[in-house]
Each structure stands twice: as C-alpha cells, then as structure tokens.
Amino acid sequence: IVKNTTFDLYIGSGFIGLYNAALTELKIAMYDNAAVKLYYDHSNKLETTSTGAQVNGRIVVVGNYETDDDNEIRLGSGNDLKLYHDGTHSYIYNTTGELKNRAAVWKVVNAANSEKQIEATENSSVDLYYDHSLKLSTKNYGVRFYGLLEGVDNEKVQLGSSGDLQIYHDGSHSWISNDTGNLYIKGS
C-alpha cells in the first residue's frame, strides 16, 4: 500500500509494471519511450503505439462511438472499407470487390425514418417510392408501375430484341413504328 497525502506521486523507471497481489500476473506494463500495455488474464488487450493505440480482441461500445468530421472508420487489411462524415454528407466507401448488404428485408428511408424510399424483400419484390407512395414494383411476372409512366418528346418505348416496335411522341405527332413483320391490333 502506498499512501501519499501531498496529492502528487511520482514514480520513475525505465519499466513500470503493475501486478496482481501475488505478483504472478502482469496487469499494466509501462515502457520508457514506448508502449503502455493493458492485460487481461496474461493477455495483452490494449497498447499504445507510435501511431495511436492497438486493440487485441473485440471492442464493445456501450453508448456512442464518436469521432470528429473527416475522420474515418477503416476496416480491412488495406483499409478497403471506410465510413466517414465530412461535416455535410456521410459516406460509405468501398475500394475493393463488392459492397454487399445482407438482409431479408432491406429498406432505404428518409432521415426522419417516416417514409420508405426503397424496399427490397428476399424472394419477393423490389419497390421504389416517391414521397412514401409506391411507384414501381418488381413482380414474379415482370414489373408493375403505379401512376403514370412518362417520357418527354422523342423518348421511346421500345419492344423486341432490336427495338423493332417503338411508341413515342415527337413533339408534334404520336407514332407507333413497326420495323419488322406485321403489326396487329387485336380486340376481344
């Protein structure tokens, strides 16, 4: 037991080690002009380095993990995945391979978490929304749109392997153009 009533305690040494009561287990190791290491059950878990700190094992955060703007969370041996905020926008940046999001239902919502923008459901549809109103949905038979399907002048709906059937408006006239075979319009 060390007791100091002056509120200042100075310990000087090239190495300082704090051990358990039996002096059989190192808890903290402090090296002159080098690392400070924290141990758990003889295993180094945290140490300072010349570039910051290194954790050996898991980090469990209770509360929030906070960092200043423009600082990155980097993952992967080559820092291949980066998450950061520049003060105005937030980024997920992947520099290698694919960026995969694995979920049975994947949603993109607005900042208030009150409106869907995209919803993709496993073995089912991918739905696109405008102002929380469903506008386009993939189906097992193709695609369904809700509301209007709109194109400006000279934009075409093309059907056939080579765009053989075209439907469009040129600004003055409406056209149905068939470049191959017969064009049939069938009634009931």
PDB file of N, CA and C in Angstrom, residues 6 45 51 53 59 75 98-99 101 107 120 129 143 149-150 152 156 162:
ATOM      1  N   THR A   6       0.208  14.287  -0.201  1.00  0.00           N
ATOM      2  CA  THR A   6       0.529  15.553  -0.877  1.00  0.00           C
ATOM      3  C   THR A   6      -0.161  15.666  -2.233  1.00  0.00           C
ATOM      4  N   LYS A  45      -4.372  -6.779 -24.191  1.00  0.00           N
ATOM      5  CA  LYS A  45      -5.625  -6.388 -24.835  1.00  0.00           C
ATOM      6  C   LYS A  45      -5.581  -4.998 -25.452  1.00  0.00           C
ATOM      7  N   THR A  51       1.640   5.382 -33.526  1.00  0.00           N
ATOM      8  CA  THR A  51       0.595   5.986 -34.354  1.00  0.00           C
ATOM      9  C   THR A  51      -0.741   6.112 -33.636  1.00  0.00           C
ATOM     10  N   ALA A  53      -3.203   3.737 -30.900  1.00  0.00           N
ATOM     11  CA  ALA A  53      -3.437   2.615 -29.990  1.00  0.00           C
ATOM     12  C   ALA A  53      -3.827   1.388 -30.799  1.00  0.00           C
ATOM     13  N   ILE A  59     -13.905  -4.926 -29.389  1.00  0.00           N
ATOM     14  CA  ILE A  59     -14.245  -3.677 -28.706  1.00  0.00           C
ATOM     15  C   ILE A  59     -15.760  -3.682 -28.540  1.00  0.00           C
ATOM     16  N   LEU A  75     -11.909  -0.301 -42.208  1.00  0.00           N
ATOM     17  CA  LEU A  75     -11.990  -1.735 -41.992  1.00  0.00           C
ATOM     18  C   LEU A  75     -11.257  -2.463 -43.107  1.00  0.00           C
ATOM     19  N   GLU A  98     -17.110  -6.218 -54.042  1.00  0.00           N
ATOM     20  CA  GLU A  98     -18.487  -5.752 -53.981  1.00  0.00           C
ATOM     21  C   GLU A  98     -18.820  -5.272 -52.576  1.00  0.00           C
ATOM     22  N   LEU A  99     -19.730  -4.327 -52.493  1.00  0.00           N
ATOM     23  CA  LEU A  99     -20.281  -3.905 -51.205  1.00  0.00           C
ATOM     24  C   LEU A  99     -21.645  -4.573 -51.102  1.00  0.00           C
ATOM     25  N   ASN A 101     -25.002  -5.864 -48.912  1.00  0.00           N
ATOM     26  CA  ASN A 101     -25.840  -5.637 -47.743  1.00  0.00           C
ATOM     27  C   ASN A 101     -26.732  -6.856 -47.622  1.00  0.00           C
ATOM     28  N   LYS A 107     -34.282  -1.781 -46.501  1.00  0.00           N
ATOM     29  CA  LYS A 107     -35.028  -0.547 -46.736  1.00  0.00           C
ATOM     30  C   LYS A 107     -34.101   0.652 -46.737  1.00  0.00           C
ATOM     31  N   ALA A 120     -36.523  -3.682 -50.546  1.00  0.00           N
ATOM     32  CA  ALA A 120     -36.230  -4.922 -51.263  1.00  0.00           C
ATOM     33  C   ALA A 120     -36.466  -6.080 -50.304  1.00  0.00           C
ATOM     34  N   TYR A 129     -40.349   4.111 -54.166  1.00  0.00           N
ATOM     35  CA  TYR A 129     -41.372   5.021 -53.661  1.00  0.00           C
ATOM     36  C   TYR A 129     -41.031   6.458 -54.012  1.00  0.00           C
ATOM     37  N   VAL A 143     -42.653  -6.268 -64.143  1.00  0.00           N
ATOM     38  CA  VAL A 143     -42.636  -5.019 -63.396  1.00  0.00           C
ATOM     39  C   VAL A 143     -44.016  -4.385 -63.450  1.00  0.00           C
ATOM     40  N   LEU A 149     -46.591   6.474 -66.401  1.00  0.00           N
ATOM     41  CA  LEU A 149     -45.277   6.164 -66.949  1.00  0.00           C
ATOM     42  C   LEU A 149     -45.031   7.246 -67.984  1.00  0.00           C
ATOM     43  N   GLU A 150     -44.098   8.113 -67.724  1.00  0.00           N
ATOM     44  CA  GLU A 150     -43.962   9.335 -68.503  1.00  0.00           C
ATOM     45  C   GLU A 150     -42.620   9.410 -69.203  1.00  0.00           C
ATOM     46  N   VAL A 152     -40.570  12.309 -72.073  1.00  0.00           N
ATOM     47  CA  VAL A 152     -40.692  13.577 -72.787  1.00  0.00           C
ATOM     48  C   VAL A 152     -40.616  13.310 -74.293  1.00  0.00           C
ATOM     49  N   LYS A 156     -38.646   7.009 -76.316  1.00  0.00           N
ATOM     50  CA  LYS A 156     -39.409   5.912 -76.901  1.00  0.00           C
ATOM     51  C   LYS A 156     -39.569   4.747 -75.944  1.00  0.00           C
ATOM     52  N   SER A 162     -34.430  -6.005 -81.120  1.00  0.00           N
ATOM     53  CA  SER A 162     -33.722  -4.898 -81.772  1.00  0.00           C
ATOM     54  C   SER A 162     -34.504  -3.600 -81.697  1.00  0.00           C
TER      55      SER A 162
END
